[in-house]
XYZ file of C-alpha atoms in Angstrom:
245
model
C 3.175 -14.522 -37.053
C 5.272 -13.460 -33.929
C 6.838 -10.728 -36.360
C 3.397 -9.585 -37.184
C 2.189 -9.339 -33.281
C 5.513 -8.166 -31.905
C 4.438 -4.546 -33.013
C 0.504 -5.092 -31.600
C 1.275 -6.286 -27.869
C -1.206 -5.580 -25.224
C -2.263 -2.251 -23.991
C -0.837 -1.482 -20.531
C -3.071 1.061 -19.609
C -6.112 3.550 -21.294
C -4.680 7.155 -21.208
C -5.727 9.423 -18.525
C -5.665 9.780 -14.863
C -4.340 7.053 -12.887
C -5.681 5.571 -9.933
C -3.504 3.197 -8.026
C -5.299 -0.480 -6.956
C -6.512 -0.974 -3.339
C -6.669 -4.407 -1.937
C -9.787 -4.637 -0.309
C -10.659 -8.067 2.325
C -14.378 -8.917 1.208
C -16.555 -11.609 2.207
C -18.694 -13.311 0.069
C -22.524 -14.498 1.176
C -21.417 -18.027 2.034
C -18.761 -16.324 4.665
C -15.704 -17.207 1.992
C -13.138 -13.774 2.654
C -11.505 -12.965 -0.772
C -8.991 -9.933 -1.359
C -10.882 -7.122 -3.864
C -8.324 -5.530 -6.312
C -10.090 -2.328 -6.944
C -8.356 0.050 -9.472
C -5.295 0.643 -12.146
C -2.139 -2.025 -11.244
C 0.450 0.131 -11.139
C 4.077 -0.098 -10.069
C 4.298 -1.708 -6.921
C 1.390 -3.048 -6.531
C 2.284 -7.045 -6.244
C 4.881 -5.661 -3.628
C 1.832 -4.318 -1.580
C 0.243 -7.440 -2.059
C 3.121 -9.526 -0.718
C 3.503 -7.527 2.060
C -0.128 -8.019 2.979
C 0.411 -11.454 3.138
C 3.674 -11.701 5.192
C 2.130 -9.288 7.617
C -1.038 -11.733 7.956
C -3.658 -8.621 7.003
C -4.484 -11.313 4.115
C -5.859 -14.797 5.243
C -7.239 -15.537 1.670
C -6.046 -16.824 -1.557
C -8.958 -15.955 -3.842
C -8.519 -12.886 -5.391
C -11.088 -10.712 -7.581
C -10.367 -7.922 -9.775
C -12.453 -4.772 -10.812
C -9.709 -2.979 -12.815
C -9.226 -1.015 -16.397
C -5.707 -2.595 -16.446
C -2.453 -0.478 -15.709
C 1.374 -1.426 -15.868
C 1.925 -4.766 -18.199
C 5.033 -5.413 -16.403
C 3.211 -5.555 -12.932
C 0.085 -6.972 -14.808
C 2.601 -10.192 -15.580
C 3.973 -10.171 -12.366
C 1.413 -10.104 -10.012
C -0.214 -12.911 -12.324
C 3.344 -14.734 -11.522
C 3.172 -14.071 -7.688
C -0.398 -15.242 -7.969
C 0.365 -18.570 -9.209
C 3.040 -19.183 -6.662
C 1.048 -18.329 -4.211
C -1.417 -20.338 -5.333
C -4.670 -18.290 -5.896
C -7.600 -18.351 -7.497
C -8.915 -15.292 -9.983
C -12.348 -14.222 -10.787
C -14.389 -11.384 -12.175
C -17.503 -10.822 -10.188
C -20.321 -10.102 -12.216
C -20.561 -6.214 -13.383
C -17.268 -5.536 -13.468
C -14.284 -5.990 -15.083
C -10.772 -6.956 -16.009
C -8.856 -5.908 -18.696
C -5.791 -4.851 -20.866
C -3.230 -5.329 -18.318
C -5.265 -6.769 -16.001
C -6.077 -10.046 -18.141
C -2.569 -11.056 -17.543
C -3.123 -10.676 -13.014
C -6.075 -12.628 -13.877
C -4.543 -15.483 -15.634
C -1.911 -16.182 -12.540
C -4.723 -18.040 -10.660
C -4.518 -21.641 -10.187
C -8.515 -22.032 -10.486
C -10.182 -19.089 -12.808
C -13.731 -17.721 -13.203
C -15.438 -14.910 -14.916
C -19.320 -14.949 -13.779
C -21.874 -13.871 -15.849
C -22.229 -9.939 -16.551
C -18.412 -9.634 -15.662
C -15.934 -8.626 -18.157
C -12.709 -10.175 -19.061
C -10.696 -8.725 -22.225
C -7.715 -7.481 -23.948
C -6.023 -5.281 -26.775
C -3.314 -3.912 -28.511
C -0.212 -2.581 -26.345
C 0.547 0.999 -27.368
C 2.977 3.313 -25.996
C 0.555 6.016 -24.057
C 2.061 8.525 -21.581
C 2.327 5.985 -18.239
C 5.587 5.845 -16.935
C 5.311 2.148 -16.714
C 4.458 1.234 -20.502
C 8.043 1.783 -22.037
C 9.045 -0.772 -19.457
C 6.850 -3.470 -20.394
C 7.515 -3.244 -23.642
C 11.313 -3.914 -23.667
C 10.828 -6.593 -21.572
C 8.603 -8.292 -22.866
C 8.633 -9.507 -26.786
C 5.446 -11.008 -28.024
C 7.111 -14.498 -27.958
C 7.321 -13.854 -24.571
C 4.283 -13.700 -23.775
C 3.102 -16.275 -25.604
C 5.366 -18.058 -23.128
C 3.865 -17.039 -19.913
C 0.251 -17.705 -21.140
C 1.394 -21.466 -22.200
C 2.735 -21.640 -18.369
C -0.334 -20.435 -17.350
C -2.043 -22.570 -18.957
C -4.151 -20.727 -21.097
C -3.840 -21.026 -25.183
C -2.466 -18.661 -27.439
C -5.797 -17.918 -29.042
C -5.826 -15.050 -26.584
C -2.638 -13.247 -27.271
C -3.407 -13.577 -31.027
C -6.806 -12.310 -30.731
C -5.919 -9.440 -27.882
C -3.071 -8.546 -30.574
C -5.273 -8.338 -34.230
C -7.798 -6.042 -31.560
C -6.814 -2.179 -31.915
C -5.947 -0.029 -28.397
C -9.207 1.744 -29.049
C -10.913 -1.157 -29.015
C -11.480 -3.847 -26.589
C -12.026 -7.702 -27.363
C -14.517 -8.856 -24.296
C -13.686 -12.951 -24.353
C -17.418 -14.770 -24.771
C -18.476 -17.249 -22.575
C -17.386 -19.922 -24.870
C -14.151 -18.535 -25.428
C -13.752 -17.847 -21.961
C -14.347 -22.025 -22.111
C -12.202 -23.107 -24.949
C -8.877 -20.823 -24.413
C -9.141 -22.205 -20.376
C -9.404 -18.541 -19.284
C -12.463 -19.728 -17.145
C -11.600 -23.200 -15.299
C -13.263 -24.939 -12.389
C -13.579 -22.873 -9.781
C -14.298 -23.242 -5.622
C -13.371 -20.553 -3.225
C -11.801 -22.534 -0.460
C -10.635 -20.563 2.952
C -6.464 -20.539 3.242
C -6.005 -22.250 6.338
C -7.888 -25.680 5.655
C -7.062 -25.451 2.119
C -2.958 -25.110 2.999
C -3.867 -28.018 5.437
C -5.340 -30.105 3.163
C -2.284 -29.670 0.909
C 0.405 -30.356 3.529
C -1.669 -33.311 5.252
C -2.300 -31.443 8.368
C -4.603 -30.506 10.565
C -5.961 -26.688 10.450
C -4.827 -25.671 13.695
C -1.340 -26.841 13.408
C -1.210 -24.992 9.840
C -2.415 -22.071 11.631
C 0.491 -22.307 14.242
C 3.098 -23.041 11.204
C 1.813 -19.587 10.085
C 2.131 -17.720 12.995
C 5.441 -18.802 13.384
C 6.412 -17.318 10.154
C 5.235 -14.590 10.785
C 7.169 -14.000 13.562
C 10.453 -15.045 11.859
C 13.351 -13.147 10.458
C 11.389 -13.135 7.364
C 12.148 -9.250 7.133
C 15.281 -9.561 5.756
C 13.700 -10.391 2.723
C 12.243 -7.339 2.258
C 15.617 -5.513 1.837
C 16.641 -7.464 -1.311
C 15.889 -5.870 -4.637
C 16.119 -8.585 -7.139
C 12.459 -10.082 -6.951
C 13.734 -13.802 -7.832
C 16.150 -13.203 -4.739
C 13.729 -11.986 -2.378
C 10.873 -14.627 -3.802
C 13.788 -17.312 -3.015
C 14.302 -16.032 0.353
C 10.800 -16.015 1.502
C 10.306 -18.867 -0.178
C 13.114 -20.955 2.077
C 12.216 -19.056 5.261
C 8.742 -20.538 4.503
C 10.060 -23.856 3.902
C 12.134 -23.910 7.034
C 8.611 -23.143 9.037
C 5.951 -25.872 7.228
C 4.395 -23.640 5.316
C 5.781 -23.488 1.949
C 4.121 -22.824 -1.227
């Protein structure tokens, strides 16, 4: 099977002019503020993100996405530096998520696709993007059979996304959605009492944990290339503050 699907991985991008993702702060009707990914992940774009959070421009951790996909290395990822950051994913309804995009989606701790919003996946092909020879060296089908299992979502959906051809798109039913845990229970929850919940806290003493980190040396992060490296390093700057994740 994984000798079969190793030559039908997911499609990075579709093929024509690119349009790089802007993070939009949204609030919802109740007053929840979420972060709106708008657009084609592209290189670079889960470094934006981070950087939006260190610089406390971002007070949310619910994040919904209105994109046609884009790099499948940053697709993977940002669905990594979701997870550790603990978010939650959604699709709001009209719009959509997929090919790359699917795997962004599937970082979120708590996941939801509302009704008349569009969550689906294909066949990796080569394309012209600068970013799609990348992905695929890195990443071998069993690979990614890997990081869905961590995510916590089944392998129906790399099998299925796989068998689907990259001119074609396989838009995951509200049942599947159900039964391969793409769609799990979901409640927006603002980041501040949500982080104090989770550390035992009260709100405003999370709040001044924050602000503290934000004023720390945490900027010597930034200058380290290796992502593990620089994810360690904020990570135990964090730590050192009372706010880690």
């Amino acid at each position: 099977m994984l000798r079969l699907l190793s030559a039908a991985l997911f499609a990075c991008t579709a093929v024509g002019a690119a349009v790089a993702a802007d993070f939009l702060e949204k609030t919802s009707a109740d007053g929840t503020s979420y972060v709106l990914l708008q657009g084609r992940i592209d290189e670079g774009d889960t470094e934006r993100l981070e950087q939006l959070l260190l610089s406390g421009k971002i007070d949310s951790r619910t994040i919904a996405f209105n994109s046609p996909g884009g790099s499948l290395w940053e697709g993977v990822l940002m669905g990594r530096i979701l997870r550790y950051r603990g978010f939650s994913t959604y699709v709001r309804p009209g719009e959509e998520c997929v090919s790359a995009c699917l795997f962004a989606f599937m970082g979120g701790e708590q996941r939801f696709v509302y009704p008349k919003g569009e969550l689906g996946g294909h066949q990796f092909y080569g394309g012209n993007e600068r970013s799609t020879s990348q992905g695929f060296t890195q990443f071998s089908t069993s690979e990614l059979f890997k990081f869905a299992r961590e995510m916590g979502v089944s392998s129906e959906v790399i099998e299925i996304s796989s068998s689907t051809s990259p001119d074609n798109m396989h838009i995951f039913t509200p049942d599947e959605l159900r039964r391969f845990k793409l769609s799990v229970p979901h409640k927006q929850v603002p980041f501040q009492d949500r982080e104090a919940r989770r550390l035992n806290i009260r709100p405003a003493e999370y709040a001044k944990r924050w602000k503290a980190f934000l004023h720390s040396d945490r900027s010597r992060c930034d200058a380290i290339d290796d992502d593990i490296q620089r994810g360690t390093c904020v990570f135990l700057i964090m730590d050192a503050h009372g706010v880690p994740r």
